[in-house]
Coordinates of C-alpha atoms in Angstrom, one line a residue:
M1 CA 17.4 -31.6 21.7
T2 CA 16.9 -29.0 24.3
V3 CA 19.0 -26.0 25.4
V4 CA 19.2 -24.3 28.7
S5 CA 21.0 -20.9 28.6
D6 CA 22.6 -18.9 31.3
P7 CA 25.0 -16.7 29.4
P8 CA 27.8 -17.0 28.9
A9 CA 27.1 -20.7 29.6
A10 CA 24.6 -23.0 27.9
T11 CA 23.8 -26.6 28.3
V12 CA 22.3 -28.7 25.3
V13 CA 20.7 -32.1 26.0
L14 CA 21.1 -34.8 23.3
D15 CA 19.6 -38.2 23.5
G16 CA 19.2 -41.3 21.5
E17 CA 21.5 -42.1 18.6
I18 CA 23.9 -39.7 17.0
D19 CA 24.5 -41.2 13.5
I20 CA 24.8 -40.1 10.0
S21 CA 21.1 -39.4 9.7
T22 CA 20.8 -37.3 12.8
C23 CA 24.1 -35.4 12.5
P24 CA 22.8 -32.6 10.1
A25 CA 20.2 -31.5 12.6
I26 CA 22.5 -31.9 15.5
R27 CA 25.2 -29.9 13.9
R28 CA 22.7 -27.0 13.1
F29 CA 21.4 -27.1 16.6
L30 CA 24.8 -26.9 18.2
M31 CA 26.2 -24.3 15.8
A32 CA 23.1 -22.1 16.6
A33 CA 23.8 -22.6 20.4
I34 CA 27.3 -21.2 20.0
S35 CA 26.4 -18.9 17.0
G36 CA 29.9 -17.2 16.9
R37 CA 29.8 -16.0 20.5
D38 CA 32.0 -16.4 23.4
V39 CA 29.8 -19.2 24.9
H40 CA 30.8 -22.2 27.1
L41 CA 28.6 -25.0 25.9
A42 CA 28.0 -28.2 27.9
V43 CA 26.6 -31.1 25.9
D44 CA 24.7 -33.4 28.2
M45 CA 25.3 -36.8 26.7
S46 CA 23.7 -38.9 29.4
G47 CA 20.8 -40.0 27.1
V48 CA 23.0 -40.8 24.1
T49 CA 22.9 -44.5 23.4
F50 CA 25.0 -44.6 20.3
I51 CA 27.5 -42.2 18.6
G52 CA 29.1 -42.9 15.3
A53 CA 32.0 -41.4 13.4
A54 CA 29.8 -38.7 11.9
G55 CA 28.6 -37.8 15.3
I56 CA 32.1 -37.6 16.8
G57 CA 33.1 -35.4 13.8
V58 CA 30.2 -33.0 14.5
L59 CA 31.2 -32.6 18.1
V60 CA 34.9 -32.0 17.2
D61 CA 34.0 -29.5 14.6
V62 CA 31.6 -27.6 17.0
A63 CA 34.2 -27.7 19.8
N64 CA 36.8 -26.2 17.4
R65 CA 34.3 -23.5 16.2
A66 CA 33.5 -22.6 19.9
R67 CA 37.2 -22.2 20.7
E68 CA 37.7 -20.0 17.7
A69 CA 34.9 -17.8 19.0
G70 CA 36.5 -17.6 22.5
G71 CA 34.2 -20.2 24.0
S72 CA 34.4 -24.0 24.7
L73 CA 32.5 -27.2 24.4
S74 CA 32.5 -29.8 27.1
L75 CA 30.7 -33.1 27.4
L76 CA 28.4 -33.7 30.4
A77 CA 27.8 -37.2 31.7
P78 CA 28.4 -39.3 28.5
S79 CA 27.0 -42.8 28.9
P80 CA 29.6 -45.6 29.6
R81 CA 29.4 -46.8 26.0
V82 CA 30.1 -43.2 24.6
Q83 CA 32.8 -42.6 27.2
W84 CA 34.5 -45.7 26.1
L85 CA 34.6 -44.6 22.5
L86 CA 35.9 -41.2 23.5
D87 CA 38.6 -42.8 25.5
V88 CA 39.7 -45.1 22.7
L89 CA 39.9 -42.1 20.3
H90 CA 41.9 -40.1 23.0
L91 CA 39.5 -37.1 22.6
D92 CA 39.7 -36.0 26.2
A93 CA 41.5 -32.8 25.3
T94 CA 39.3 -32.0 22.3
L95 CA 36.0 -32.9 24.0
P96 CA 36.7 -32.5 27.8
A97 CA 34.3 -33.7 30.4
A98 CA 32.2 -31.2 32.3
Q99 CA 30.3 -31.6 35.6
R100 CA 27.5 -29.7 37.2
S101 CA 28.7 -27.4 39.9
G102 CA 26.3 -24.7 41.1
G103 CA 25.6 -23.3 37.6
P104 CA 24.8 -25.1 34.4
F105 CA 28.3 -26.8 34.4
A106 CA 31.8 -26.5 35.2
A107 CA 34.6 -27.4 32.8
G108 CA 37.2 -29.9 33.9
S109 CA 37.6 -33.6 34.6
A110 CA 34.6 -35.6 35.9
A111 CA 37.0 -38.1 37.4

C-alpha cells in the first residue's frame, strides 16, 4: 500500500488480494488517508487480483466515511475481475470510477 497526496486529493495504491486477512490493515490505511478531512481519495485497484466480500465492505465503509467528511472515494483502474464484481453488485454509485487527468485523478466515469 502506498499513498500519493496532493491535497485535497490523494491516491492510494492497493495490490494483491483484498480478503478477510488483509482487510484490517487496508481499513486502517484508508481511514488514515481520509482522517476526517475533506479529501478526495482515489484508490488505484489496477494491481488487485482478488477482492472478497470483506474487501468490498471496507471500500463501501471508507467511501461513506469520506462523504460524511465532505470528501469522496473513487476507484482507479480496477482489474477486469474486480470491475466485474463491482458491476454485479451495482456499486458504481457508491464506488465510482476515477481516471487520471492532469492531477492525481478526476472523479467520473472511466467509460
